[in-house]
PDB file of C-alpha atoms in Angstrom:
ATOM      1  CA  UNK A  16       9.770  -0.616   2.580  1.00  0.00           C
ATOM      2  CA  UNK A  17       7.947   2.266   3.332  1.00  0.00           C
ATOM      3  CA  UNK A  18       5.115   1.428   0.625  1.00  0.00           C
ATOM      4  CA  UNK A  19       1.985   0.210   0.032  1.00  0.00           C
ATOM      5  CA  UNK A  20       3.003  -3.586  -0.943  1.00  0.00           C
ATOM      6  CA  UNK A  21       1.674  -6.737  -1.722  1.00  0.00           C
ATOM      7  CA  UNK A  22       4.527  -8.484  -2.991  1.00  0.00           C
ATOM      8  CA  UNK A  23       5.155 -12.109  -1.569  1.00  0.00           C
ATOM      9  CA  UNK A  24       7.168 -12.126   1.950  1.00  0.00           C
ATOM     10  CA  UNK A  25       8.075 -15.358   0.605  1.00  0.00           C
ATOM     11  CA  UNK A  26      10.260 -13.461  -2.023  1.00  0.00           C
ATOM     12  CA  UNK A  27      12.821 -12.246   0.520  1.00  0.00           C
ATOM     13  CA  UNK A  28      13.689  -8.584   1.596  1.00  0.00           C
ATOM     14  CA  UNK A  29      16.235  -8.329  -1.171  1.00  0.00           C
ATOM     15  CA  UNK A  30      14.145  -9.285  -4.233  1.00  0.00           C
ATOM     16  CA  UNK A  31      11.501  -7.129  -2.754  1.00  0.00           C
ATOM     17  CA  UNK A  32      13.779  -3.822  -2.153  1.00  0.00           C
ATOM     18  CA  UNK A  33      15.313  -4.155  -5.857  1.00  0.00           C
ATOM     19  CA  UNK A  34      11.396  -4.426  -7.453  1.00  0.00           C
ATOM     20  CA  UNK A  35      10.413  -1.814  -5.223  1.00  0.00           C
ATOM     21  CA  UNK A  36      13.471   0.534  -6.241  1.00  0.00           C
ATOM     22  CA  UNK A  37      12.566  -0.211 -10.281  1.00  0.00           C
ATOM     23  CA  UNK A  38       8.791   0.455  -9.249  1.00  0.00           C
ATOM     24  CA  UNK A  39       7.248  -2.824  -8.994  1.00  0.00           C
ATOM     25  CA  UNK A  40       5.314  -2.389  -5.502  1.00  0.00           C
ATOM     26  CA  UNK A  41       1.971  -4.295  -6.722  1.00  0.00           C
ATOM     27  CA  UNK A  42       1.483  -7.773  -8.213  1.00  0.00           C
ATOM     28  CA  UNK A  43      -0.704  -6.026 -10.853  1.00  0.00           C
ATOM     29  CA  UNK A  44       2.384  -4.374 -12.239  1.00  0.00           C
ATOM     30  CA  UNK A  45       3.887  -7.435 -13.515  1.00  0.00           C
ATOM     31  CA  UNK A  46       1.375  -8.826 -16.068  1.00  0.00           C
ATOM     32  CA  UNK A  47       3.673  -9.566 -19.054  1.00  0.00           C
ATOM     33  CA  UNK A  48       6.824  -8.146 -17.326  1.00  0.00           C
ATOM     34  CA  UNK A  49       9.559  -9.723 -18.834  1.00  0.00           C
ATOM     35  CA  UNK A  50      11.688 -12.342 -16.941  1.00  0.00           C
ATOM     36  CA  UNK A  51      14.356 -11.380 -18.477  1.00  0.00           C
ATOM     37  CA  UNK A  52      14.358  -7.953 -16.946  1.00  0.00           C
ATOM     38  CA  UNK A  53      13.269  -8.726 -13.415  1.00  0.00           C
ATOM     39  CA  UNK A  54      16.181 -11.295 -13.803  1.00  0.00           C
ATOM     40  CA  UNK A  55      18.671  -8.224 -14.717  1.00  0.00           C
ATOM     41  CA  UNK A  56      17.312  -6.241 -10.731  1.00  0.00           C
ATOM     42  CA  UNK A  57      20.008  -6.985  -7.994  1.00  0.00           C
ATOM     43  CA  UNK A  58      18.337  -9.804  -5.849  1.00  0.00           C
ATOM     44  CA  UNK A  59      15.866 -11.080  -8.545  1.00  0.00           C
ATOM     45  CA  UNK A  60      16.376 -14.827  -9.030  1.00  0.00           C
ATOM     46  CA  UNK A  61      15.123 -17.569 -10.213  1.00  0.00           C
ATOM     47  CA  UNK A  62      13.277 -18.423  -6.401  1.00  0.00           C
ATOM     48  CA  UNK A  63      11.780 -14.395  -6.417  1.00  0.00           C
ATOM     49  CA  UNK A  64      10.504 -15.660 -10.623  1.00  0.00           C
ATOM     50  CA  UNK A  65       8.865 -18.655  -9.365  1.00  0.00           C
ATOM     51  CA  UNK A  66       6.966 -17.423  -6.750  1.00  0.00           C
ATOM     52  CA  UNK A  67       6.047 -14.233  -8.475  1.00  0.00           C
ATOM     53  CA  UNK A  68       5.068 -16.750 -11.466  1.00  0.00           C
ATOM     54  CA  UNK A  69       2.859 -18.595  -8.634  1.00  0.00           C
ATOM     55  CA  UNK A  70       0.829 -15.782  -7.537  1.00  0.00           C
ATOM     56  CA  UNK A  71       0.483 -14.306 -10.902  1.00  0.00           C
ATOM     57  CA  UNK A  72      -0.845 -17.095 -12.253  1.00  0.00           C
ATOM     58  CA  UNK A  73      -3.103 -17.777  -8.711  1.00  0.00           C
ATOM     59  CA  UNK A  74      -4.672 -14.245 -10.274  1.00  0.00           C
ATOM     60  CA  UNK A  75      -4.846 -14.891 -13.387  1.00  0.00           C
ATOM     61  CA  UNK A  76      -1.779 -12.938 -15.078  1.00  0.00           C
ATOM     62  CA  UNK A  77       1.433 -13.765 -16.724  1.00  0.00           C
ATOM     63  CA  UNK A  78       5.118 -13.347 -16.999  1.00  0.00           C
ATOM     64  CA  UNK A  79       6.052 -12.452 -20.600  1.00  0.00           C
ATOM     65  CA  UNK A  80       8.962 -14.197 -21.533  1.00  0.00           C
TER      66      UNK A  80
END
């Protein structure tokens, strides 16, 4: 990935490239993103969820539902 990112390493490459490519680069883009959707992104799964969920909340923010 080319761009500015501070999504988790922990995620994996895969989740990562598929957020990127639907424009979620930043942690601060996901405050009440729904699960459902990120769920619906090609390499989004439950793991990628729980760790965004993690640092989210770490910050302060949410996943809606």
């Amino acid at each position: 990935m080319s761009e500015e990112t501070d999504l988790p390493a922990s995620m994996g490459k895969v989740a990562r490239r598929g957020l990127a490519l639907h424009g979620f680069t930043r942690l601060d883009q996901f405050d009440g993103a729904s699960e459902t959707t990120l769920l619906a992104i090609h390499g989004v799964g439950p793991k990628a969820i729980r760790i965004l969920r993690e640092h989210l909340e770490s910050r302060g923010s949410t996943l809606g539902p």
